């Protein structure tokens, strides 16, 4: 299916979810541009702003926007819980046939939304917006982002498209599965990749932040990267096993050498051979045991995340009649 393929779905009601944290400088422009996009949508739409504990004028501006236009809705957190929590809360509120996630700083231009909807109408359940370029970002940010996306892709066994942030459209089916995943350390884009269904990417030029400053400091970026690696891979836990075996094999070679030098050539300090051998032996055992524990911890981790064992895309046959319809002709909730 391409952008020019046949239309298989009718025009959806679109929910746009925007996490907002201290964005007073961009809000006015954002609201204007979002409202004109909402006007453009044939079947209508709504915006859910999730105020993630902002301490500036953001809250007042958001409530004002809601008073001016009831399609703009506001959910306010008691404090800063972070972008993933804000997105999750927005997904819980959104009622649309499709949900679009978007940053508040206009780095994710709302004008692309109709294009995403066009892909949805041609049968795609997830439309990722992929950055073709990153204007106005430092070399350091570009480099760290480049490494981050490649590492992440490796950790999630290649399911995740690179250079994709949270800007994407998701169908109701995908949103419902996503909402059922309640793990604590959540990387939304990783979870979306995990969900499956038919996904595609749409590339766009990423403009620089319209105003204000980035909410992701170096520390937060590192934490995000760490979260991403650890919540999608148990590979670090298995490191001890690999190291243990590698050390053991190399150690055996060296032990042979120690025996030759100590007992056959009878060179070296008395006691050296036995010390070397004992050291190699016990280090190997300790590392392998650590790895073994890591395996179990990894399994406990997988269980605790409590993800469903599988996700059904379509069902025909024994199902109750309400579920027999194709997703596209189901009525809006
Ligand atoms: N954000 C949030 N809570 C936070 C940090 C960020 O809701 O704790 C929002 C922020 O307001 C913006 C989006 O997440 O809408 C992305 O943040 P930012 O643009 O600062 O990230 P960058 O583009 O620099 O990676
Ligand atoms: Mg940004």
mmCIF file of C-alpha atoms and ligand atoms in Angstrom:
data_model
loop_
_atom_site.group_PDB
_atom_site.id
_atom_site.type_symbol
_atom_site.label_atom_id
_atom_site.label_comp_id
_atom_site.label_asym_id
_atom_site.label_seq_id
_atom_site.Cartn_x
_atom_site.Cartn_y
_atom_site.Cartn_z
ATOM 1 C CA UNK A 1 0.000 0.000 0.000
ATOM 2 C CA UNK A 2 1.356 3.452 -0.820
ATOM 3 C CA UNK A 3 0.078 6.961 -0.352
ATOM 4 C CA UNK A 4 -1.681 6.593 -3.681
ATOM 5 C CA UNK A 5 -3.296 3.244 -2.841
ATOM 6 C CA UNK A 6 -7.039 2.717 -2.567
ATOM 7 C CA UNK A 7 -8.920 4.217 0.376
ATOM 8 C CA UNK A 8 -9.965 1.478 2.757
ATOM 9 C CA UNK A 9 -11.037 3.579 5.725
ATOM 10 C CA UNK A 10 -13.313 6.551 6.145
ATOM 11 C CA UNK A 11 -12.130 9.886 7.528
ATOM 12 C CA UNK A 12 -11.198 9.413 11.198
ATOM 13 C CA UNK A 13 -11.886 11.614 14.186
ATOM 14 C CA UNK A 14 -8.364 12.660 15.206
ATOM 15 C CA UNK A 15 -7.089 13.097 18.768
ATOM 16 C CA UNK A 16 -3.815 14.977 19.056
ATOM 17 C CA UNK A 17 -1.898 14.390 22.289
ATOM 18 C CA UNK A 18 0.658 17.012 23.290
ATOM 19 C CA UNK A 19 2.781 16.712 26.448
ATOM 20 C CA UNK A 20 3.638 20.188 27.690
ATOM 21 C CA UNK A 21 6.311 21.141 30.199
ATOM 22 C CA UNK A 22 7.185 24.818 30.690
ATOM 23 C CA UNK A 23 6.396 25.818 27.115
ATOM 24 C CA UNK A 24 4.929 29.311 27.633
ATOM 25 C CA UNK A 25 6.983 30.783 24.751
ATOM 26 C CA UNK A 26 5.537 28.504 22.065
ATOM 27 C CA UNK A 27 2.002 27.890 23.269
ATOM 28 C CA UNK A 28 0.269 30.753 21.458
ATOM 29 C CA UNK A 29 1.716 29.772 18.068
ATOM 30 C CA UNK A 30 1.084 26.110 18.782
ATOM 31 C CA UNK A 31 -2.567 26.709 19.641
ATOM 32 C CA UNK A 32 -3.139 28.791 16.491
ATOM 33 C CA UNK A 33 -1.577 26.167 14.247
ATOM 34 C CA UNK A 34 -3.380 23.283 15.946
ATOM 35 C CA UNK A 35 -6.731 25.023 15.611
ATOM 36 C CA UNK A 36 -6.295 25.537 11.884
ATOM 37 C CA UNK A 37 -5.384 21.857 11.500
ATOM 38 C CA UNK A 38 -8.487 20.849 13.463
ATOM 39 C CA UNK A 39 -10.563 22.997 11.074
ATOM 40 C CA UNK A 40 -9.067 21.125 8.137
ATOM 41 C CA UNK A 41 -9.995 17.656 9.411
ATOM 42 C CA UNK A 42 -13.136 16.416 7.674
ATOM 43 C CA UNK A 43 -14.381 14.251 10.524
ATOM 44 C CA UNK A 44 -13.174 16.654 13.197
ATOM 45 C CA UNK A 45 -10.701 16.280 15.993
ATOM 46 C CA UNK A 46 -9.631 17.204 19.507
ATOM 47 C CA UNK A 47 -6.365 18.111 21.193
ATOM 48 C CA UNK A 48 -5.357 16.822 24.603
ATOM 49 C CA UNK A 49 -2.700 18.969 26.226
ATOM 50 C CA UNK A 50 -1.125 17.178 29.148
ATOM 51 C CA UNK A 51 0.480 19.746 31.411
ATOM 52 C CA UNK A 52 3.373 17.853 32.982
ATOM 53 C CA UNK A 53 3.792 19.993 36.098
ATOM 54 C CA UNK A 54 4.817 23.240 34.379
ATOM 55 C CA UNK A 55 5.881 26.040 36.689
ATOM 56 C CA UNK A 56 5.602 28.949 34.229
ATOM 57 C CA UNK A 57 2.537 30.512 32.579
ATOM 58 C CA UNK A 58 1.772 27.287 30.670
ATOM 59 C CA UNK A 59 -1.174 26.335 32.862
ATOM 60 C CA UNK A 60 -2.967 29.690 32.461
ATOM 61 C CA UNK A 61 -2.356 29.723 28.718
ATOM 62 C CA UNK A 62 -3.749 26.204 28.342
ATOM 63 C CA UNK A 63 -6.917 26.912 30.299
ATOM 64 C CA UNK A 64 -7.393 30.098 28.297
ATOM 65 C CA UNK A 65 -7.050 28.094 25.076
ATOM 66 C CA UNK A 66 -9.682 25.671 26.348
ATOM 67 C CA UNK A 67 -12.082 28.517 27.112
ATOM 68 C CA UNK A 68 -11.574 29.892 23.593
ATOM 69 C CA UNK A 69 -12.043 26.547 21.851
ATOM 70 C CA UNK A 70 -13.667 23.538 23.509
ATOM 71 C CA UNK A 71 -11.850 21.172 21.127
ATOM 72 C CA UNK A 72 -8.661 21.962 23.048
ATOM 73 C CA UNK A 73 -8.722 19.925 26.250
ATOM 74 C CA UNK A 74 -6.371 20.034 29.196
ATOM 75 C CA UNK A 75 -5.193 17.455 31.698
ATOM 76 C CA UNK A 76 -2.942 18.741 34.441
ATOM 77 C CA UNK A 77 -0.481 16.674 36.484
ATOM 78 C CA UNK A 78 0.206 17.440 40.148
ATOM 79 C CA UNK A 79 3.935 17.636 39.396
ATOM 80 C CA UNK A 80 6.421 16.730 36.668
ATOM 81 C CA UNK A 81 6.123 13.034 35.873
ATOM 82 C CA UNK A 82 8.064 13.081 32.587
ATOM 83 C CA UNK A 83 7.140 12.929 28.926
ATOM 84 C CA UNK A 84 6.308 9.175 28.761
ATOM 85 C CA UNK A 85 3.843 9.501 31.651
ATOM 86 C CA UNK A 86 2.272 12.562 30.020
ATOM 87 C CA UNK A 87 1.858 10.724 26.710
ATOM 88 C CA UNK A 88 0.331 7.734 28.497
ATOM 89 C CA UNK A 89 -2.159 9.972 30.289
ATOM 90 C CA UNK A 90 -3.064 11.603 26.968
ATOM 91 C CA UNK A 91 -3.643 8.202 25.354
ATOM 92 C CA UNK A 92 -5.974 7.326 28.237
ATOM 93 C CA UNK A 93 -8.026 10.470 27.551
ATOM 94 C CA UNK A 94 -8.085 10.442 23.755
ATOM 95 C CA UNK A 95 -11.335 9.284 22.155
ATOM 96 C CA UNK A 96 -10.322 9.494 18.491
ATOM 97 C CA UNK A 97 -10.313 6.794 15.833
ATOM 98 C CA UNK A 98 -6.672 7.724 15.526
ATOM 99 C CA UNK A 99 -4.282 9.402 17.950
ATOM 100 C CA UNK A 100 -1.380 11.621 16.915
ATOM 101 C CA UNK A 101 1.466 12.213 19.373
ATOM 102 C CA UNK A 102 3.334 15.484 18.996
ATOM 103 C CA UNK A 103 5.861 17.673 20.847
ATOM 104 C CA UNK A 104 4.738 21.097 21.983
ATOM 105 C CA UNK A 105 7.742 22.996 20.608
ATOM 106 C CA UNK A 106 6.632 22.838 16.929
ATOM 107 C CA UNK A 107 9.583 20.626 16.025
ATOM 108 C CA UNK A 108 6.795 18.276 14.991
ATOM 109 C CA UNK A 109 4.886 20.462 12.512
ATOM 110 C CA UNK A 110 1.107 19.899 12.899
ATOM 111 C CA UNK A 111 0.671 20.532 9.169
ATOM 112 C CA UNK A 112 1.813 16.943 8.473
ATOM 113 C CA UNK A 113 -1.184 15.461 10.271
ATOM 114 C CA UNK A 114 -3.465 15.378 7.175
ATOM 115 C CA UNK A 115 -0.721 13.465 5.314
ATOM 116 C CA UNK A 116 -0.549 10.953 8.167
ATOM 117 C CA UNK A 117 -4.314 10.579 8.041
ATOM 118 C CA UNK A 118 -4.033 9.865 4.305
ATOM 119 C CA UNK A 119 -1.717 6.926 5.091
ATOM 120 C CA UNK A 120 -4.121 5.718 7.788
ATOM 121 C CA UNK A 121 -6.996 5.788 5.326
ATOM 122 C CA UNK A 122 -4.962 3.583 3.034
ATOM 123 C CA UNK A 123 -4.699 0.887 5.667
ATOM 124 C CA UNK A 124 -1.700 1.672 7.873
ATOM 125 C CA UNK A 125 -2.132 1.438 11.643
ATOM 126 C CA UNK A 126 1.013 3.324 12.611
ATOM 127 C CA UNK A 127 2.539 6.207 10.667
ATOM 128 C CA UNK A 128 5.920 7.297 12.078
ATOM 129 C CA UNK A 129 7.187 10.720 11.105
ATOM 130 C CA UNK A 130 10.870 10.305 10.294
ATOM 131 C CA UNK A 131 13.292 13.232 10.469
ATOM 132 C CA UNK A 132 15.118 13.845 7.239
ATOM 133 C CA UNK A 133 17.208 16.596 8.787
ATOM 134 C CA UNK A 134 17.653 18.250 12.155
ATOM 135 C CA UNK A 135 17.906 21.975 11.747
ATOM 136 C CA UNK A 136 19.480 24.083 14.466
ATOM 137 C CA UNK A 137 20.668 21.287 16.716
ATOM 138 C CA UNK A 138 24.209 21.051 18.026
ATOM 139 C CA UNK A 139 26.690 18.563 16.555
ATOM 140 C CA UNK A 140 26.712 16.880 19.931
ATOM 141 C CA UNK A 141 22.943 16.423 19.981
ATOM 142 C CA UNK A 142 22.986 15.120 16.413
ATOM 143 C CA UNK A 143 25.749 12.657 17.205
ATOM 144 C CA UNK A 144 24.211 11.410 20.435
ATOM 145 C CA UNK A 145 20.864 11.023 18.674
ATOM 146 C CA UNK A 146 22.523 9.089 15.847
ATOM 147 C CA UNK A 147 24.172 6.669 18.282
ATOM 148 C CA UNK A 148 21.028 6.444 20.435
ATOM 149 C CA UNK A 149 18.762 5.425 17.549
ATOM 150 C CA UNK A 150 21.194 2.817 16.201
ATOM 151 C CA UNK A 151 21.780 1.258 19.627
ATOM 152 C CA UNK A 152 18.084 1.221 20.301
ATOM 153 C CA UNK A 153 17.379 -0.405 16.998
ATOM 154 C CA UNK A 154 19.872 -3.145 17.849
ATOM 155 C CA UNK A 155 18.399 -3.618 21.317
ATOM 156 C CA UNK A 156 14.868 -3.969 19.985
ATOM 157 C CA UNK A 157 15.987 -6.483 17.367
ATOM 158 C CA UNK A 158 15.521 -4.098 14.463
ATOM 159 C CA UNK A 159 11.792 -3.393 14.781
ATOM 160 C CA UNK A 160 12.206 0.298 15.432
ATOM 161 C CA UNK A 161 12.686 2.731 12.538
ATOM 162 C CA UNK A 162 15.635 5.098 13.109
ATOM 163 C CA UNK A 163 15.375 8.889 13.507
ATOM 164 C CA UNK A 164 11.812 8.677 14.720
ATOM 165 C CA UNK A 165 10.764 10.499 17.877
ATOM 166 C CA UNK A 166 7.294 10.433 19.359
ATOM 167 C CA UNK A 167 5.662 12.156 16.379
ATOM 168 C CA UNK A 168 3.354 9.537 14.919
ATOM 169 C CA UNK A 169 -0.208 8.552 14.170
ATOM 170 C CA UNK A 170 -1.697 5.398 15.672
ATOM 171 C CA UNK A 171 -5.008 3.703 15.021
ATOM 172 C CA UNK A 172 -7.499 2.956 17.807
ATOM 173 C CA UNK A 173 -6.466 -0.744 17.758
ATOM 174 C CA UNK A 174 -2.828 0.136 18.357
ATOM 175 C CA UNK A 175 -3.713 2.655 21.061
ATOM 176 C CA UNK A 176 -5.768 0.083 22.946
ATOM 177 C CA UNK A 177 -2.898 -2.409 22.937
ATOM 178 C CA UNK A 178 -0.483 0.326 23.988
ATOM 179 C CA UNK A 179 -2.796 1.277 26.844
ATOM 180 C CA UNK A 180 -2.739 -2.291 28.108
ATOM 181 C CA UNK A 181 1.049 -2.095 28.574
ATOM 182 C CA UNK A 182 1.491 -0.519 31.994
ATOM 183 C CA UNK A 183 5.188 -1.109 32.683
ATOM 184 C CA UNK A 184 6.917 1.597 34.632
ATOM 185 C CA UNK A 185 10.043 2.424 32.677
ATOM 186 C CA UNK A 186 8.405 3.078 29.370
ATOM 187 C CA UNK A 187 9.879 4.119 26.106
ATOM 188 C CA UNK A 188 6.786 4.853 24.080
ATOM 189 C CA UNK A 189 8.411 4.450 20.663
ATOM 190 C CA UNK A 190 9.791 1.055 21.649
ATOM 191 C CA UNK A 191 6.396 -0.094 22.872
ATOM 192 C CA UNK A 192 4.784 1.036 19.621
ATOM 193 C CA UNK A 193 7.295 -1.006 17.629
ATOM 194 C CA UNK A 194 6.557 -3.991 19.869
ATOM 195 C CA UNK A 195 2.807 -3.726 19.221
ATOM 196 C CA UNK A 196 3.184 -4.566 15.527
ATOM 197 C CA UNK A 197 0.342 -4.100 12.992
ATOM 198 C CA UNK A 198 1.155 -2.432 9.671
ATOM 199 C CA UNK A 199 3.569 0.421 10.226
ATOM 200 C CA UNK A 200 5.076 2.893 7.803
ATOM 201 C CA UNK A 201 7.198 6.035 7.890
ATOM 202 C CA UNK A 202 6.681 9.460 6.437
ATOM 203 C CA UNK A 203 9.740 11.697 6.211
ATOM 204 C CA UNK A 204 9.813 15.387 7.035
ATOM 205 C CA UNK A 205 12.283 18.201 7.594
ATOM 206 C CA UNK A 206 12.567 18.766 11.310
ATOM 207 C CA UNK A 207 12.605 22.472 12.070
ATOM 208 C CA UNK A 208 14.342 23.827 15.133
ATOM 209 C CA UNK A 209 12.521 24.542 18.350
ATOM 210 C CA UNK A 210 10.119 27.472 17.770
ATOM 211 C CA UNK A 211 10.977 29.073 21.115
ATOM 212 C CA UNK A 212 12.077 28.166 24.631
ATOM 213 C CA UNK A 213 14.777 25.648 25.502
ATOM 214 C CA UNK A 214 15.051 21.868 25.347
ATOM 215 C CA UNK A 215 13.653 20.005 28.339
ATOM 216 C CA UNK A 216 16.131 17.196 27.815
ATOM 217 C CA UNK A 217 19.456 17.961 29.453
ATOM 218 C CA UNK A 218 22.437 15.671 28.916
ATOM 219 C CA UNK A 219 21.588 13.849 32.135
ATOM 220 C CA UNK A 220 18.030 13.209 31.039
ATOM 221 C CA UNK A 221 19.222 12.008 27.622
ATOM 222 C CA UNK A 222 21.577 9.520 29.232
ATOM 223 C CA UNK A 223 18.787 8.318 31.488
ATOM 224 C CA UNK A 224 16.454 7.941 28.533
ATOM 225 C CA UNK A 225 19.089 5.929 26.689
ATOM 226 C CA UNK A 226 19.664 3.736 29.699
ATOM 227 C CA UNK A 227 15.924 3.218 30.178
ATOM 228 C CA UNK A 228 15.604 2.308 26.538
ATOM 229 C CA UNK A 229 18.395 -0.273 26.659
ATOM 230 C CA UNK A 230 17.329 -1.870 29.917
ATOM 231 C CA UNK A 231 13.607 -1.995 29.261
ATOM 232 C CA UNK A 232 13.985 -3.642 25.868
ATOM 233 C CA UNK A 233 16.899 -5.945 26.339
ATOM 234 C CA UNK A 234 18.232 -8.312 28.969
ATOM 235 C CA UNK A 235 21.543 -8.476 27.128
ATOM 236 C CA UNK A 236 23.476 -6.541 29.833
ATOM 237 C CA UNK A 237 22.395 -9.182 32.350
ATOM 238 C CA UNK A 238 23.884 -11.907 30.201
ATOM 239 C CA UNK A 239 27.215 -10.128 29.998
ATOM 240 C CA UNK A 240 28.553 -11.959 33.056
ATOM 241 C CA UNK A 241 27.946 -15.331 31.418
ATOM 242 C CA UNK A 242 29.911 -14.390 28.306
ATOM 243 C CA UNK A 243 32.716 -12.856 30.344
ATOM 244 C CA UNK A 244 32.802 -15.867 32.667
ATOM 245 C CA UNK A 245 33.196 -18.357 29.852
ATOM 246 C CA UNK A 246 35.709 -16.192 27.996
ATOM 247 C CA UNK A 247 37.782 -15.754 31.188
ATOM 248 C CA UNK A 248 37.570 -19.462 31.913
ATOM 249 C CA UNK A 249 38.756 -20.531 28.462
ATOM 250 C CA UNK A 250 41.629 -18.058 28.428
ATOM 251 C CA UNK A 251 42.412 -18.938 32.041
ATOM 252 C CA UNK A 252 42.696 -22.639 31.185
ATOM 253 C CA UNK A 253 45.367 -21.828 28.623
ATOM 254 C CA UNK A 254 47.258 -19.769 31.138
ATOM 255 C CA UNK A 255 46.872 -22.475 33.810
ATOM 256 C CA UNK A 256 48.523 -24.949 31.438
ATOM 257 C CA UNK A 257 51.414 -22.531 31.046
ATOM 258 C CA UNK A 258 51.624 -22.097 34.846
ATOM 259 C CA UNK A 259 51.743 -25.836 35.397
ATOM 260 C CA UNK A 260 54.477 -26.203 32.770
ATOM 261 C CA UNK A 261 56.593 -23.444 34.284
ATOM 262 C CA UNK A 262 55.980 -24.396 37.939
ATOM 263 C CA UNK A 263 56.053 -28.188 37.952
ATOM 264 C CA UNK A 264 57.983 -29.196 34.841
ATOM 265 C CA UNK A 265 60.577 -26.463 34.459
ATOM 266 C CA UNK A 266 60.443 -25.924 38.255
ATOM 267 C CA UNK A 267 60.953 -22.177 37.789
ATOM 268 C CA UNK A 268 59.127 -19.352 39.492
ATOM 269 C CA UNK A 269 58.287 -18.568 43.090
ATOM 270 C CA UNK A 270 56.946 -21.536 45.118
ATOM 271 C CA UNK A 271 53.148 -21.252 45.459
ATOM 272 C CA UNK A 272 52.733 -19.124 42.322
ATOM 273 C CA UNK A 273 51.305 -21.956 40.206
ATOM 274 C CA UNK A 274 48.642 -22.985 42.704
ATOM 275 C CA UNK A 275 47.642 -19.355 43.300
ATOM 276 C CA UNK A 276 47.241 -18.697 39.575
ATOM 277 C CA UNK A 277 45.180 -21.833 39.082
ATOM 278 C CA UNK A 278 42.921 -21.218 42.091
ATOM 279 C CA UNK A 279 42.393 -17.624 41.010
ATOM 280 C CA UNK A 280 41.372 -18.573 37.469
ATOM 281 C CA UNK A 281 39.118 -21.339 38.703
ATOM 282 C CA UNK A 282 37.184 -19.282 41.244
ATOM 283 C CA UNK A 283 36.894 -16.135 39.101
ATOM 284 C CA UNK A 284 35.388 -18.283 36.376
ATOM 285 C CA UNK A 285 32.908 -19.891 38.779
ATOM 286 C CA UNK A 286 31.871 -16.528 40.231
ATOM 287 C CA UNK A 287 31.261 -14.943 36.836
ATOM 288 C CA UNK A 288 29.317 -17.906 35.510
ATOM 289 C CA UNK A 289 27.157 -17.971 38.670
ATOM 290 C CA UNK A 290 26.516 -14.240 38.303
ATOM 291 C CA UNK A 291 25.429 -14.840 34.738
ATOM 292 C CA UNK A 292 23.126 -17.630 35.882
ATOM 293 C CA UNK A 293 21.472 -15.306 38.381
ATOM 294 C CA UNK A 294 21.264 -12.718 35.602
ATOM 295 C CA UNK A 295 19.317 -15.194 33.474
ATOM 296 C CA UNK A 296 16.746 -15.643 36.218
ATOM 297 C CA UNK A 297 16.558 -11.928 36.980
ATOM 298 C CA UNK A 298 15.990 -11.352 33.264
ATOM 299 C CA UNK A 299 13.121 -13.798 33.271
ATOM 300 C CA UNK A 300 11.580 -12.227 36.374
ATOM 301 C CA UNK A 301 11.906 -8.859 34.640
ATOM 302 C CA UNK A 302 10.085 -10.153 31.567
ATOM 303 C CA UNK A 303 7.303 -11.578 33.734
ATOM 304 C CA UNK A 304 6.938 -8.464 35.840
ATOM 305 C CA UNK A 305 6.479 -6.306 32.750
ATOM 306 C CA UNK A 306 3.351 -8.367 32.226
ATOM 307 C CA UNK A 307 3.086 -7.740 28.513
ATOM 308 C CA UNK A 308 0.478 -9.794 26.686
ATOM 309 C CA UNK A 309 1.853 -12.954 25.079
ATOM 310 C CA UNK A 310 0.446 -11.978 21.704
ATOM 311 C CA UNK A 311 -1.647 -9.302 20.041
ATOM 312 C CA UNK A 312 -4.476 -10.235 17.688
ATOM 313 C CA UNK A 313 -4.911 -8.229 14.541
ATOM 314 C CA UNK A 314 -8.110 -9.707 13.167
ATOM 315 C CA UNK A 315 -10.385 -12.584 14.026
ATOM 316 C CA UNK A 316 -13.008 -14.423 12.027
ATOM 317 C CA UNK A 317 -15.316 -17.224 13.098
ATOM 318 C CA UNK A 318 -16.310 -18.062 16.638
ATOM 319 C CA UNK A 319 -16.019 -14.479 17.861
ATOM 320 C CA UNK A 320 -19.045 -12.609 19.230
ATOM 321 C CA UNK A 321 -20.763 -10.665 16.431
ATOM 322 C CA UNK A 322 -19.560 -7.254 17.638
ATOM 323 C CA UNK A 323 -15.949 -8.239 16.980
ATOM 324 C CA UNK A 324 -16.545 -9.557 13.481
ATOM 325 C CA UNK A 325 -16.406 -6.212 11.761
ATOM 326 C CA UNK A 326 -13.240 -5.059 10.149
ATOM 327 C CA UNK A 327 -11.510 -2.442 12.346
ATOM 328 C CA UNK A 328 -12.119 0.257 9.757
ATOM 329 C CA UNK A 329 -15.899 0.124 9.846
ATOM 330 C CA UNK A 330 -16.221 0.035 13.590
ATOM 331 C CA UNK A 331 -18.066 2.981 15.087
ATOM 332 C CA UNK A 332 -16.165 5.586 17.031
ATOM 333 C CA UNK A 333 -16.305 5.018 20.802
HETATM 334 N N1 LIG B 1 8.157 17.285 28.023
HETATM 335 C C1 LIG B 1 7.280 16.884 29.044
HETATM 336 N N2 LIG B 1 7.801 16.551 30.254
HETATM 337 C C2 LIG B 1 9.134 16.578 30.506
HETATM 338 C C3 LIG B 1 10.018 16.934 29.457
HETATM 339 C C4 LIG B 1 9.491 17.280 28.223
HETATM 340 O O1 LIG B 1 6.076 16.835 28.848
HETATM 341 O O2 LIG B 1 9.526 16.266 31.629
HETATM 342 C C5 LIG B 1 7.596 17.650 26.708
HETATM 343 C C6 LIG B 1 8.027 19.007 26.181
HETATM 344 O O3 LIG B 1 7.183 20.033 26.646
HETATM 345 C C7 LIG B 1 7.896 18.803 24.688
HETATM 346 C C8 LIG B 1 8.265 17.332 24.496
HETATM 347 O O4 LIG B 1 8.087 16.724 25.774
HETATM 348 O O5 LIG B 1 6.554 18.974 24.252
HETATM 349 C C9 LIG B 1 9.703 17.152 23.981
HETATM 350 O O6 LIG B 1 10.600 17.908 24.745
HETATM 351 P P1 LIG B 1 11.796 18.740 24.088
HETATM 352 O O7 LIG B 1 11.303 19.433 22.863
HETATM 353 O O8 LIG B 1 12.380 19.619 25.152
HETATM 354 O O9 LIG B 1 12.810 17.587 23.715
HETATM 355 P P2 LIG B 1 13.875 17.632 22.498
HETATM 356 O O10 LIG B 1 13.109 17.941 21.246
HETATM 357 O O11 LIG B 1 14.866 18.700 22.835
HETATM 358 O O12 LIG B 1 14.469 16.247 22.502
HETATM 359 MG MG1 LIG B 2 11.962 19.528 20.940
#
